[in-house]
Coordinates of C-alpha atoms in Angstrom, one line a residue:
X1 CA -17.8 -12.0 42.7
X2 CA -16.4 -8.8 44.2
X3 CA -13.0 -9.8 44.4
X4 CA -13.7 -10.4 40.6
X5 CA -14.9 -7.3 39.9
X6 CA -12.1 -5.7 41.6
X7 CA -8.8 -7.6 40.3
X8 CA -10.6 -6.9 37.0
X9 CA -11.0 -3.4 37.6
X10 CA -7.4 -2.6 38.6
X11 CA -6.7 -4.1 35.8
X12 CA -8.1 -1.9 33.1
X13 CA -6.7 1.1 35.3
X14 CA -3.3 -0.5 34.9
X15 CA -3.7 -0.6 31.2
X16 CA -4.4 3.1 31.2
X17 CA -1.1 4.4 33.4
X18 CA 1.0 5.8 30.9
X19 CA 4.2 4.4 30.3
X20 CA 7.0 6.7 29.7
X21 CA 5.3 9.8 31.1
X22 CA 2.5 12.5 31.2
X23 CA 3.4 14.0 27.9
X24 CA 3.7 10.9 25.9
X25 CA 0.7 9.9 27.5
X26 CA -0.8 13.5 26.3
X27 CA 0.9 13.0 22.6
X28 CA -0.9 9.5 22.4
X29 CA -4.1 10.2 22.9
X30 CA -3.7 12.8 20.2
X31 CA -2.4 10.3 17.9
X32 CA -5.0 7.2 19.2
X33 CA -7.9 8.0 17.2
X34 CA -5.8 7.6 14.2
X35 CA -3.8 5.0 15.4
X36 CA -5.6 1.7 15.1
X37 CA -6.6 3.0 11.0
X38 CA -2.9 2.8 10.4
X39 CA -1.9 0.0 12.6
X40 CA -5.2 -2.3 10.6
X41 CA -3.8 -0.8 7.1
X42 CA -0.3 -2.4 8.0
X43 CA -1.4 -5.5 9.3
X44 CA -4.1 -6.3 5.9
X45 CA -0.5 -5.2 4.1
X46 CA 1.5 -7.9 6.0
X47 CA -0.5 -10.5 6.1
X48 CA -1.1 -9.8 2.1
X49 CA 2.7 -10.1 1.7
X50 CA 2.9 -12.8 4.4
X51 CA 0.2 -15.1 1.6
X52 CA 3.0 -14.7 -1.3
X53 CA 4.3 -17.9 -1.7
X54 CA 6.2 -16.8 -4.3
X55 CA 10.6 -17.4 -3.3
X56 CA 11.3 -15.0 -6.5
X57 CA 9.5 -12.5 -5.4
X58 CA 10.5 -12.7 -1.2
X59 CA 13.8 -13.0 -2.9
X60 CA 14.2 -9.8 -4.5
X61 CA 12.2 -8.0 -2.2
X62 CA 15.0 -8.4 0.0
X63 CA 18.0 -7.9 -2.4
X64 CA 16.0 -4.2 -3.0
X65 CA 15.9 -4.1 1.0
X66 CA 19.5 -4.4 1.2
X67 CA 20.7 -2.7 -2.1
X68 CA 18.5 0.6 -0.5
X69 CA 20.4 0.1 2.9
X70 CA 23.7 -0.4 1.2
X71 CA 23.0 2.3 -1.1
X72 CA 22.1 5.1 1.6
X73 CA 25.4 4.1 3.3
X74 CA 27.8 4.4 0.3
X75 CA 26.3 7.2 -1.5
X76 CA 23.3 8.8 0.3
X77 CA 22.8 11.3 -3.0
X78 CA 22.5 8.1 -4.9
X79 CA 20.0 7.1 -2.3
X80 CA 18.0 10.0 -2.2
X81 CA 17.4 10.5 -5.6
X82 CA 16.2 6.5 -6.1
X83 CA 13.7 7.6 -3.4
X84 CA 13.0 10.4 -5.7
X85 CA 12.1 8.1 -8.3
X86 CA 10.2 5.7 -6.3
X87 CA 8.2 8.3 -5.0
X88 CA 7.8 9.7 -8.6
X89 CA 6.3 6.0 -9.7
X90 CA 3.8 6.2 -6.9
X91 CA 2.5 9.5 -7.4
X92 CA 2.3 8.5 -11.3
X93 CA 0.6 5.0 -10.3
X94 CA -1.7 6.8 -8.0
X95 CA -2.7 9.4 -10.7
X96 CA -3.5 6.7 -12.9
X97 CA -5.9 4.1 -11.3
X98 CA -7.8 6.7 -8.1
X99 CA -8.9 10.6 -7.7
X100 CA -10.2 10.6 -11.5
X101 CA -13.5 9.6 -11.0
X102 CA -13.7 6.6 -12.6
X103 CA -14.5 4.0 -9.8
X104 CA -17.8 2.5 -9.4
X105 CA -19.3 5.2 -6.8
X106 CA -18.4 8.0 -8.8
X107 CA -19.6 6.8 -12.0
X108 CA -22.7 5.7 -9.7
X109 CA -23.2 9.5 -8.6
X110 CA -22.3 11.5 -11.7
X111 CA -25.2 8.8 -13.9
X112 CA -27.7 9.3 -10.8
X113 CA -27.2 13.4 -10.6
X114 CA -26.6 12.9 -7.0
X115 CA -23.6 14.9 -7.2
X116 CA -26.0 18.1 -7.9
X117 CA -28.6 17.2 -5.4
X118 CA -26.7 16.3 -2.4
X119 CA -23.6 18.5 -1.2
X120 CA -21.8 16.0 0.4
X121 CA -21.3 14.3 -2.4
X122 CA -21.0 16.7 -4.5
X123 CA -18.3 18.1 -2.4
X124 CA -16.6 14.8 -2.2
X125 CA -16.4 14.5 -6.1
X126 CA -14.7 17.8 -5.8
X127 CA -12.6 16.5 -3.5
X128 CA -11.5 13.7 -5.9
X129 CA -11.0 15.7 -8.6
X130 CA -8.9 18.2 -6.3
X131 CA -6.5 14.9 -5.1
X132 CA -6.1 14.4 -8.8
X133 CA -4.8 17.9 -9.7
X134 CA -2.0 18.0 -6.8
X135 CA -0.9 14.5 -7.7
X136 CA -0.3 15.6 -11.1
X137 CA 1.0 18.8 -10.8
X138 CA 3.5 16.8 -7.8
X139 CA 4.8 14.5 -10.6
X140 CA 5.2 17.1 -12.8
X141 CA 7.3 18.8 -10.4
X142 CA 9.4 15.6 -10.0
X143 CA 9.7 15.0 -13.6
X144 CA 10.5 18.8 -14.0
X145 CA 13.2 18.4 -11.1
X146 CA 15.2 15.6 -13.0
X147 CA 14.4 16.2 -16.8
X148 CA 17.6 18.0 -17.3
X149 CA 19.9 15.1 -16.3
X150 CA 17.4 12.7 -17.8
X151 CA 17.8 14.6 -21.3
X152 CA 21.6 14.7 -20.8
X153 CA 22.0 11.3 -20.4
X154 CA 19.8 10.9 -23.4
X155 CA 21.6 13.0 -25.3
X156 CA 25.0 11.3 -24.6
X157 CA 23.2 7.9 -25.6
X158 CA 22.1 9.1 -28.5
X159 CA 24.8 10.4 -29.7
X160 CA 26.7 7.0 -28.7
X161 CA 24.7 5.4 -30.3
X162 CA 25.5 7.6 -33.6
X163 CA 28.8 8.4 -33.6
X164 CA 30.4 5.5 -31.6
X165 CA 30.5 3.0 -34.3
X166 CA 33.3 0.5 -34.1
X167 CA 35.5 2.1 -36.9
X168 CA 34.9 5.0 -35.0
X169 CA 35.7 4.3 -31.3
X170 CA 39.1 2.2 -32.9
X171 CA 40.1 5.8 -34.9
X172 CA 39.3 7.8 -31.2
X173 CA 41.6 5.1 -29.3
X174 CA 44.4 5.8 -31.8
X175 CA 44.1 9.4 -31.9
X176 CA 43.9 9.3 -28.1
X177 CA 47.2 7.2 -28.5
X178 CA 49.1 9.3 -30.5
X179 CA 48.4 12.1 -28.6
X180 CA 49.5 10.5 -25.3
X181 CA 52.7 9.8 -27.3
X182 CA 53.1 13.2 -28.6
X183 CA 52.8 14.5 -24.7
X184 CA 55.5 12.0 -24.2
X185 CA 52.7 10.7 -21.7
X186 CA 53.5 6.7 -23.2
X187 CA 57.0 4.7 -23.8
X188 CA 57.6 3.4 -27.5
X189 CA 57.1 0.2 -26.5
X190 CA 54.0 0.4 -25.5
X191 CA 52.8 2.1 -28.4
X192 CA 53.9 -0.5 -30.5
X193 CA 52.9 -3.7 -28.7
X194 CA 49.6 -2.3 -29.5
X195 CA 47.5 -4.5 -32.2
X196 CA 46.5 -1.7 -34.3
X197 CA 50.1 -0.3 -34.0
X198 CA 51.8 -3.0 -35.5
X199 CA 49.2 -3.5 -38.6
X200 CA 50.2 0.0 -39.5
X201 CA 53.8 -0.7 -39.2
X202 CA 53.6 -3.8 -41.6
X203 CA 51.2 -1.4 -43.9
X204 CA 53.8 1.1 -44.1
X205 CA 56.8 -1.5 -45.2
X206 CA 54.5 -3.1 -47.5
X207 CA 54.1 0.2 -49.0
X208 CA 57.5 1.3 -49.3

């Protein structure tokens, strides 16, 4: 029974030797009461994941996995601001469905008057309501961040989709032919092996 007590008792001092040194070992036990929170969050997510059976959905999670990788390593401004957006869509999602209070112990306290009688929950209404205001003014900082190239880019389709009828983008190609011409910038023959080029030719001897 002693020896027992014994192997089992250098065991649990062995689990607590620190492995890479005295200040990791320091930095972890700063870290360990918050530790097993997040380590329990990612688990419920992974096994939640783990339960889709759906091959569409592992599918593209994985194309998005490597599109981002491939992504930051081409163009890493591309990259960033798609995190941007991402991050944007979570704040918005976020704003939407929690710190409003909505749920069913806020509606619970706010019906009861319990938010007036007891100050914890009164300050953790507050709380809520405070979360909600710094999400939205975060989002509003993101949208304010990239409205400019949004509304350029809405712009140019707009005025795409005016302007840039088919009549129209065949007169800009010819205009942007001649002018090429003119800057002696294309050969002859070229020119007129073009389609359009050789229907005006025929229009002009039928003319004359």
């Amino acid at each position: 029974m002693v020896e027992k007590k014994t192997i089992s008792r250098s065991l649990f001092e062995f689990k607590r030797v620190p492995l890479y040194g005295v200040e990791d070992d320091r930095r972890w036990k700063m870290m360990s009461p918050r530790y097993p929170s997040l380590l329990f969050h990612h688990e419920l997510k992974s096994k939640r994941i783990k339960k889709i059976k759906s091959k569409t959905y592992h599918r593209l999670k994985n194309k998005d996995l490597k599109n981002s990788s491939l992504g930051a390593l081409i163009d890493p401004e591309m990259a960033k601001e798609e995190a941007m957006r991402q991050e944007a869509k979570r704040v918005e999602e976020r704003v939407t469905l929690k710190h409003k209070n909505t749920g069913k112990w806020a509606k619970r306290m706010l019906s009861r008057g319990l938010n007036v009688k007891y100050d914890g929950t009164k300050a953790a209404i507050a709380k809520q309501l405070q979360m909600n205001a710094n999400l939205s003014r975060k989002m509003n900082s993101m949208r304010d961040g990239s409205s400019s190239d949004v509304r350029d880019d809405e712009e140019e389709l707009r005025d795409s989709s005016d302007e840039d009828t088919p009549s129209r983008l065949i007169a800009k190609a010819k205009e942007k032919t001649l002018k090429a011409l003119e800057d002696d910038e294309l050969p002859n023959v070229v020119l007129m092996s073009l389609p359009f080029m050789a229907r005006a030719i025929k229009k002009e001897k039928r003319g004359s």
